[in-house]
Amino acid sequence: MNFASIFHRPSLYFRPIQLRGYAQTATAVSKRIIQDSPEASHARRHLHPRTGVILLKKGMTSAWDNETGKWIPLTILQFDRVQAIGNRTKEKNGYYAVQMGAGIRKPHALSKADQGQFFASGVFPKMHIKEFQVRDESGLIPSGTVINADYFQPKQHVDIKGVTKGKGFAGVMKRWGFAGGNASHGASLSHRTPGSTGQNTTPGRVLPGRKMAGRMGHKSSTIEHALIWDVDLDLNCILVRGAVPGPNKSPVYVYDTRKN
């Protein structure tokens, strides 16, 4: 084949670039970006129809269950001046939420901005503040609304979120429940050690996620499908079956359960 025939038929060697696959890839990427956007992820969330509340853990007690014949441990959660501070709307903030407050705090301990926020909502400064996202506009409540123990009903199931007790720096036996080494037969200074933590030359390092000594506790924990044993309107508290994360006098966040 001579050079003249090449230039007379340039399509054999100089074909245009096909952009069909590139266009499809760009479309898929754009769809994935839209699906991963904050608005789309928020729309896929399973939100509660009504807001949660901030309660204070007061301690534990027990009661007799006549049906099963067992002694049931109960946790006391008290409503301490729980009020709605403000609302978040989709038109203004991009989502629906209710800002709740509990407890009481001296005004001079707050900044000027926080004082102005409470003054605008007509609510006395609160010690604990948290936003609870709701499904739609029907879950919003007016600012200053006081919520009492009648917000929940006996035999209702709720989800309780709190921060566990901090244990400080703990070893592997306390933190992870390791059995430890031998108490005798030549064991020296290795009774509570974790043992082997890595490999030999390959890979020659400790892999991430290895259970070792470290800070224990003080982490967020959620108790799902907890049963409200009773509601005390006089003391403005509820009794929840079982234990609740956190020390006494600590705030916990109580929602309607997501499980049926």
JSON list of N, CA and C in Angstrom, two decimals, residues 111-157:
[
{"chain": "A", "resi": 111, "resn": "SER", "atom": "N", "xyz": [-22.79, 32.71, 76.41]},
{"chain": "A", "resi": 111, "resn": "SER", "atom": "CA", "xyz": [-22.31, 33.79, 75.56]},
{"chain": "A", "resi": 111, "resn": "SER", "atom": "C", "xyz": [-23.49, 34.68, 75.16]},
{"chain": "A", "resi": 112, "resn": "LYS", "atom": "N", "xyz": [-23.18, 35.85, 74.60]},
{"chain": "A", "resi": 112, "resn": "LYS", "atom": "CA", "xyz": [-24.22, 36.78, 74.18]},
{"chain": "A", "resi": 112, "resn": "LYS", "atom": "C", "xyz": [-25.08, 36.17, 73.07]},
{"chain": "A", "resi": 113, "resn": "ALA", "atom": "N", "xyz": [-24.45, 35.39, 72.18]},
{"chain": "A", "resi": 113, "resn": "ALA", "atom": "CA", "xyz": [-25.21, 34.77, 71.10]},
{"chain": "A", "resi": 113, "resn": "ALA", "atom": "C", "xyz": [-26.21, 33.75, 71.64]},
{"chain": "A", "resi": 114, "resn": "ASP", "atom": "N", "xyz": [-25.77, 32.90, 72.59]},
{"chain": "A", "resi": 114, "resn": "ASP", "atom": "CA", "xyz": [-26.69, 31.93, 73.17]},
{"chain": "A", "resi": 114, "resn": "ASP", "atom": "C", "xyz": [-27.79, 32.60, 73.98]},
{"chain": "A", "resi": 115, "resn": "GLN", "atom": "N", "xyz": [-27.44, 33.67, 74.68]},
{"chain": "A", "resi": 115, "resn": "GLN", "atom": "CA", "xyz": [-28.47, 34.39, 75.42]},
{"chain": "A", "resi": 115, "resn": "GLN", "atom": "C", "xyz": [-29.52, 34.97, 74.47]},
{"chain": "A", "resi": 116, "resn": "GLY", "atom": "N", "xyz": [-29.08, 35.50, 73.34]},
{"chain": "A", "resi": 116, "resn": "GLY", "atom": "CA", "xyz": [-30.02, 36.03, 72.37]},
{"chain": "A", "resi": 116, "resn": "GLY", "atom": "C", "xyz": [-30.92, 34.97, 71.78]},
{"chain": "A", "resi": 117, "resn": "GLN", "atom": "N", "xyz": [-30.37, 33.76, 71.57]},
{"chain": "A", "resi": 117, "resn": "GLN", "atom": "CA", "xyz": [-31.19, 32.68, 71.04]},
{"chain": "A", "resi": 117, "resn": "GLN", "atom": "C", "xyz": [-32.30, 32.29, 72.02]},
{"chain": "A", "resi": 118, "resn": "PHE", "atom": "N", "xyz": [-31.97, 32.14, 73.29]},
{"chain": "A", "resi": 118, "resn": "PHE", "atom": "CA", "xyz": [-32.99, 31.79, 74.27]},
{"chain": "A", "resi": 118, "resn": "PHE", "atom": "C", "xyz": [-33.99, 32.94, 74.46]},
{"chain": "A", "resi": 119, "resn": "PHE", "atom": "N", "xyz": [-33.49, 34.17, 74.39]},
{"chain": "A", "resi": 119, "resn": "PHE", "atom": "CA", "xyz": [-34.39, 35.32, 74.54]},
{"chain": "A", "resi": 119, "resn": "PHE", "atom": "C", "xyz": [-35.39, 35.40, 73.39]},
{"chain": "A", "resi": 120, "resn": "ALA", "atom": "N", "xyz": [-34.92, 35.10, 72.18]},
{"chain": "A", "resi": 120, "resn": "ALA", "atom": "CA", "xyz": [-35.81, 35.14, 71.02]},
{"chain": "A", "resi": 120, "resn": "ALA", "atom": "C", "xyz": [-36.88, 34.06, 71.09]},
{"chain": "A", "resi": 121, "resn": "SER", "atom": "N", "xyz": [-36.52, 32.89, 71.63]},
{"chain": "A", "resi": 121, "resn": "SER", "atom": "CA", "xyz": [-37.49, 31.80, 71.73]},
{"chain": "A", "resi": 121, "resn": "SER", "atom": "C", "xyz": [-38.37, 31.90, 72.97]},
{"chain": "A", "resi": 122, "resn": "GLY", "atom": "N", "xyz": [-38.03, 32.80, 73.89]},
{"chain": "A", "resi": 122, "resn": "GLY", "atom": "CA", "xyz": [-38.83, 32.96, 75.10]},
{"chain": "A", "resi": 122, "resn": "GLY", "atom": "C", "xyz": [-38.67, 31.82, 76.07]},
{"chain": "A", "resi": 123, "resn": "VAL", "atom": "N", "xyz": [-37.51, 31.18, 76.09]},
{"chain": "A", "resi": 123, "resn": "VAL", "atom": "CA", "xyz": [-37.24, 30.04, 76.96]},
{"chain": "A", "resi": 123, "resn": "VAL", "atom": "C", "xyz": [-36.06, 30.37, 77.85]},
{"chain": "A", "resi": 124, "resn": "PHE", "atom": "N", "xyz": [-36.15, 30.00, 79.12]},
{"chain": "A", "resi": 124, "resn": "PHE", "atom": "CA", "xyz": [-35.03, 30.21, 80.04]},
{"chain": "A", "resi": 124, "resn": "PHE", "atom": "C", "xyz": [-33.86, 29.33, 79.62]},
{"chain": "A", "resi": 125, "resn": "PRO", "atom": "N", "xyz": [-32.62, 29.79, 79.77]},
{"chain": "A", "resi": 125, "resn": "PRO", "atom": "CA", "xyz": [-31.47, 29.00, 79.32]},
{"chain": "A", "resi": 125, "resn": "PRO", "atom": "C", "xyz": [-31.46, 27.58, 79.88]},
{"chain": "A", "resi": 126, "resn": "LYS", "atom": "N", "xyz": [-31.12, 26.64, 79.02]},
{"chain": "A", "resi": 126, "resn": "LYS", "atom": "CA", "xyz": [-31.13, 25.22, 79.35]},
{"chain": "A", "resi": 126, "resn": "LYS", "atom": "C", "xyz": [-29.72, 24.68, 79.49]},
{"chain": "A", "resi": 127, "resn": "MET", "atom": "N", "xyz": [-29.60, 23.65, 80.32]},
{"chain": "A", "resi": 127, "resn": "MET", "atom": "CA", "xyz": [-28.30, 23.01, 80.52]},
{"chain": "A", "resi": 127, "resn": "MET", "atom": "C", "xyz": [-27.96, 22.07, 79.36]},
{"chain": "A", "resi": 128, "resn": "HIS", "atom": "N", "xyz": [-28.94, 21.32, 78.87]},
{"chain": "A", "resi": 128, "resn": "HIS", "atom": "CA", "xyz": [-28.71, 20.34, 77.81]},
{"chain": "A", "resi": 128, "resn": "HIS", "atom": "C", "xyz": [-29.56, 20.72, 76.60]},
{"chain": "A", "resi": 129, "resn": "ILE", "atom": "N", "xyz": [-28.95, 20.71, 75.42]},
{"chain": "A", "resi": 129, "resn": "ILE", "atom": "CA", "xyz": [-29.62, 21.09, 74.18]},
{"chain": "A", "resi": 129, "resn": "ILE", "atom": "C", "xyz": [-29.30, 20.04, 73.12]},
{"chain": "A", "resi": 130, "resn": "LYS", "atom": "N", "xyz": [-30.32, 19.68, 72.34]},
{"chain": "A", "resi": 130, "resn": "LYS", "atom": "CA", "xyz": [-30.11, 18.74, 71.24]},
{"chain": "A", "resi": 130, "resn": "LYS", "atom": "C", "xyz": [-31.20, 18.91, 70.21]},
{"chain": "A", "resi": 131, "resn": "GLU", "atom": "N", "xyz": [-30.82, 18.68, 68.94]},
{"chain": "A", "resi": 131, "resn": "GLU", "atom": "CA", "xyz": [-31.78, 18.70, 67.84]},
{"chain": "A", "resi": 131, "resn": "GLU", "atom": "C", "xyz": [-32.27, 17.28, 67.56]},
{"chain": "A", "resi": 132, "resn": "PHE", "atom": "N", "xyz": [-33.56, 17.15, 67.34]},
{"chain": "A", "resi": 132, "resn": "PHE", "atom": "CA", "xyz": [-34.16, 15.88, 66.97]},
{"chain": "A", "resi": 132, "resn": "PHE", "atom": "C", "xyz": [-34.84, 16.06, 65.61]},
{"chain": "A", "resi": 133, "resn": "GLN", "atom": "N", "xyz": [-34.32, 15.39, 64.61]},
{"chain": "A", "resi": 133, "resn": "GLN", "atom": "CA", "xyz": [-34.90, 15.49, 63.28]},
{"chain": "A", "resi": 133, "resn": "GLN", "atom": "C", "xyz": [-36.21, 14.70, 63.23]},
{"chain": "A", "resi": 134, "resn": "VAL", "atom": "N", "xyz": [-37.17, 15.26, 62.52]},
{"chain": "A", "resi": 134, "resn": "VAL", "atom": "CA", "xyz": [-38.47, 14.64, 62.36]},
{"chain": "A", "resi": 134, "resn": "VAL", "atom": "C", "xyz": [-38.75, 14.42, 60.88]},
{"chain": "A", "resi": 135, "resn": "ARG", "atom": "N", "xyz": [-39.77, 13.64, 60.61]},
{"chain": "A", "resi": 135, "resn": "ARG", "atom": "CA", "xyz": [-40.05, 13.22, 59.24]},
{"chain": "A", "resi": 135, "resn": "ARG", "atom": "C", "xyz": [-40.55, 14.37, 58.38]},
{"chain": "A", "resi": 136, "resn": "ASP", "atom": "N", "xyz": [-41.51, 15.13, 58.89]},
{"chain": "A", "resi": 136, "resn": "ASP", "atom": "CA", "xyz": [-42.10, 16.19, 58.09]},
{"chain": "A", "resi": 136, "resn": "ASP", "atom": "C", "xyz": [-42.53, 17.33, 59.00]},
{"chain": "A", "resi": 137, "resn": "GLU", "atom": "N", "xyz": [-43.27, 18.24, 58.44]},
{"chain": "A", "resi": 137, "resn": "GLU", "atom": "CA", "xyz": [-43.67, 19.45, 59.16]},
{"chain": "A", "resi": 137, "resn": "GLU", "atom": "C", "xyz": [-44.63, 19.15, 60.31]},
{"chain": "A", "resi": 138, "resn": "SER", "atom": "N", "xyz": [-45.33, 18.03, 60.23]},
{"chain": "A", "resi": 138, "resn": "SER", "atom": "CA", "xyz": [-46.28, 17.70, 61.29]},
{"chain": "A", "resi": 138, "resn": "SER", "atom": "C", "xyz": [-45.60, 17.39, 62.62]},
{"chain": "A", "resi": 139, "resn": "GLY", "atom": "N", "xyz": [-44.30, 17.07, 62.59]},
{"chain": "A", "resi": 139, "resn": "GLY", "atom": "CA", "xyz": [-43.59, 16.78, 63.82]},
{"chain": "A", "resi": 139, "resn": "GLY", "atom": "C", "xyz": [-43.05, 17.99, 64.54]},
{"chain": "A", "resi": 140, "resn": "LEU", "atom": "N", "xyz": [-43.18, 19.18, 63.97]},
{"chain": "A", "resi": 140, "resn": "LEU", "atom": "CA", "xyz": [-42.70, 20.39, 64.61]},
{"chain": "A", "resi": 140, "resn": "LEU", "atom": "C", "xyz": [-43.67, 20.84, 65.71]},
{"chain": "A", "resi": 141, "resn": "ILE", "atom": "N", "xyz": [-43.12, 21.42, 66.78]},
{"chain": "A", "resi": 141, "resn": "ILE", "atom": "CA", "xyz": [-43.93, 21.92, 67.88]},
{"chain": "A", "resi": 141, "resn": "ILE", "atom": "C", "xyz": [-43.52, 23.36, 68.18]},
{"chain": "A", "resi": 142, "resn": "PRO", "atom": "N", "xyz": [-44.42, 24.19, 68.68]},
{"chain": "A", "resi": 142, "resn": "PRO", "atom": "CA", "xyz": [-44.09, 25.60, 68.93]},
{"chain": "A", "resi": 142, "resn": "PRO", "atom": "C", "xyz": [-43.00, 25.76, 69.99]},
{"chain": "A", "resi": 143, "resn": "SER", "atom": "N", "xyz": [-42.26, 26.84, 69.89]},
{"chain": "A", "resi": 143, "resn": "SER", "atom": "CA", "xyz": [-41.21, 27.14, 70.87]},
{"chain": "A", "resi": 143, "resn": "SER", "atom": "C", "xyz": [-41.84, 27.42, 72.23]},
{"chain": "A", "resi": 144, "resn": "GLY", "atom": "N", "xyz": [-41.19, 26.93, 73.26]},
{"chain": "A", "resi": 144, "resn": "GLY", "atom": "CA", "xyz": [-41.70, 27.11, 74.62]},
{"chain": "A", "resi": 144, "resn": "GLY", "atom": "C", "xyz": [-42.62, 26.01, 75.09]},
{"chain": "A", "resi": 145, "resn": "THR", "atom": "N", "xyz": [-42.96, 25.06, 74.23]},
{"chain": "A", "resi": 145, "resn": "THR", "atom": "CA", "xyz": [-43.85, 23.97, 74.64]},
{"chain": "A", "resi": 145, "resn": "THR", "atom": "C", "xyz": [-43.16, 23.09, 75.67]},
{"chain": "A", "resi": 146, "resn": "VAL", "atom": "N", "xyz": [-43.82, 22.84, 76.78]},
{"chain": "A", "resi": 146, "resn": "VAL", "atom": "CA", "xyz": [-43.29, 22.01, 77.86]},
{"chain": "A", "resi": 146, "resn": "VAL", "atom": "C", "xyz": [-43.78, 20.58, 77.65]},
{"chain": "A", "resi": 147, "resn": "ILE", "atom": "N", "xyz": [-42.87, 19.63, 77.74]},
{"chain": "A", "resi": 147, "resn": "ILE", "atom": "CA", "xyz": [-43.19, 18.21, 77.57]},
{"chain": "A", "resi": 147, "resn": "ILE", "atom": "C", "xyz": [-43.01, 17.52, 78.91]},
{"chain": "A", "resi": 148, "resn": "ASN", "atom": "N", "xyz": [-44.04, 16.79, 79.33]},
{"chain": "A", "resi": 148, "resn": "ASN", "atom": "CA", "xyz": [-44.04, 16.09, 80.60]},
{"chain": "A", "resi": 148, "resn": "ASN", "atom": "C", "xyz": [-44.05, 14.58, 80.38]},
{"chain": "A", "resi": 149, "resn": "ALA", "atom": "N", "xyz": [-44.23, 13.85, 81.48]},
{"chain": "A", "resi": 149, "resn": "ALA", "atom": "CA", "xyz": [-44.14, 12.40, 81.42]},
{"chain": "A", "resi": 149, "resn": "ALA", "atom": "C", "xyz": [-45.28, 11.77, 80.62]},
{"chain": "A", "resi": 150, "resn": "ASP", "atom": "N", "xyz": [-46.39, 12.48, 80.45]},
{"chain": "A", "resi": 150, "resn": "ASP", "atom": "CA", "xyz": [-47.48, 11.92, 79.66]},
{"chain": "A", "resi": 150, "resn": "ASP", "atom": "C", "xyz": [-47.16, 11.88, 78.17]},
{"chain": "A", "resi": 151, "resn": "TYR", "atom": "N", "xyz": [-45.96, 12.31, 77.78]},
{"chain": "A", "resi": 151, "resn": "TYR", "atom": "CA", "xyz": [-45.53, 12.21, 76.39]},
{"chain": "A", "resi": 151, "resn": "TYR", "atom": "C", "xyz": [-45.40, 10.75, 75.98]},
{"chain": "A", "resi": 152, "resn": "PHE", "atom": "N", "xyz": [-45.10, 9.86, 76.94]},
{"chain": "A", "resi": 152, "resn": "PHE", "atom": "CA", "xyz": [-45.00, 8.42, 76.69]},
{"chain": "A", "resi": 152, "resn": "PHE", "atom": "C", "xyz": [-46.09, 7.70, 77.46]},
{"chain": "A", "resi": 153, "resn": "GLN", "atom": "N", "xyz": [-46.35, 6.46, 77.05]},
{"chain": "A", "resi": 153, "resn": "GLN", "atom": "CA", "xyz": [-47.37, 5.64, 77.66]},
{"chain": "A", "resi": 153, "resn": "GLN", "atom": "C", "xyz": [-46.75, 4.35, 78.20]},
{"chain": "A", "resi": 154, "resn": "PRO", "atom": "N", "xyz": [-47.34, 3.78, 79.26]},
{"chain": "A", "resi": 154, "resn": "PRO", "atom": "CA", "xyz": [-46.83, 2.49, 79.76]},
{"chain": "A", "resi": 154, "resn": "PRO", "atom": "C", "xyz": [-46.91, 1.41, 78.68]},
{"chain": "A", "resi": 155, "resn": "LYS", "atom": "N", "xyz": [-45.97, 0.47, 78.76]},
{"chain": "A", "resi": 155, "resn": "LYS", "atom": "CA", "xyz": [-45.85, -0.65, 77.82]},
{"chain": "A", "resi": 155, "resn": "LYS", "atom": "C", "xyz": [-45.48, -0.18, 76.41]},
{"chain": "A", "resi": 156, "resn": "GLN", "atom": "N", "xyz": [-44.99, 1.04, 76.29]},
{"chain": "A", "resi": 156, "resn": "GLN", "atom": "CA", "xyz": [-44.51, 1.54, 75.01]},
{"chain": "A", "resi": 156, "resn": "GLN", "atom": "C", "xyz": [-43.02, 1.23, 74.88]},
{"chain": "A", "resi": 157, "resn": "HIS", "atom": "N", "xyz": [-42.56, 1.00, 73.66]},
{"chain": "A", "resi": 157, "resn": "HIS", "atom": "CA", "xyz": [-41.15, 0.72, 73.41]},
{"chain": "A", "resi": 157, "resn": "HIS", "atom": "C", "xyz": [-40.47, 1.96, 72.85]}
]
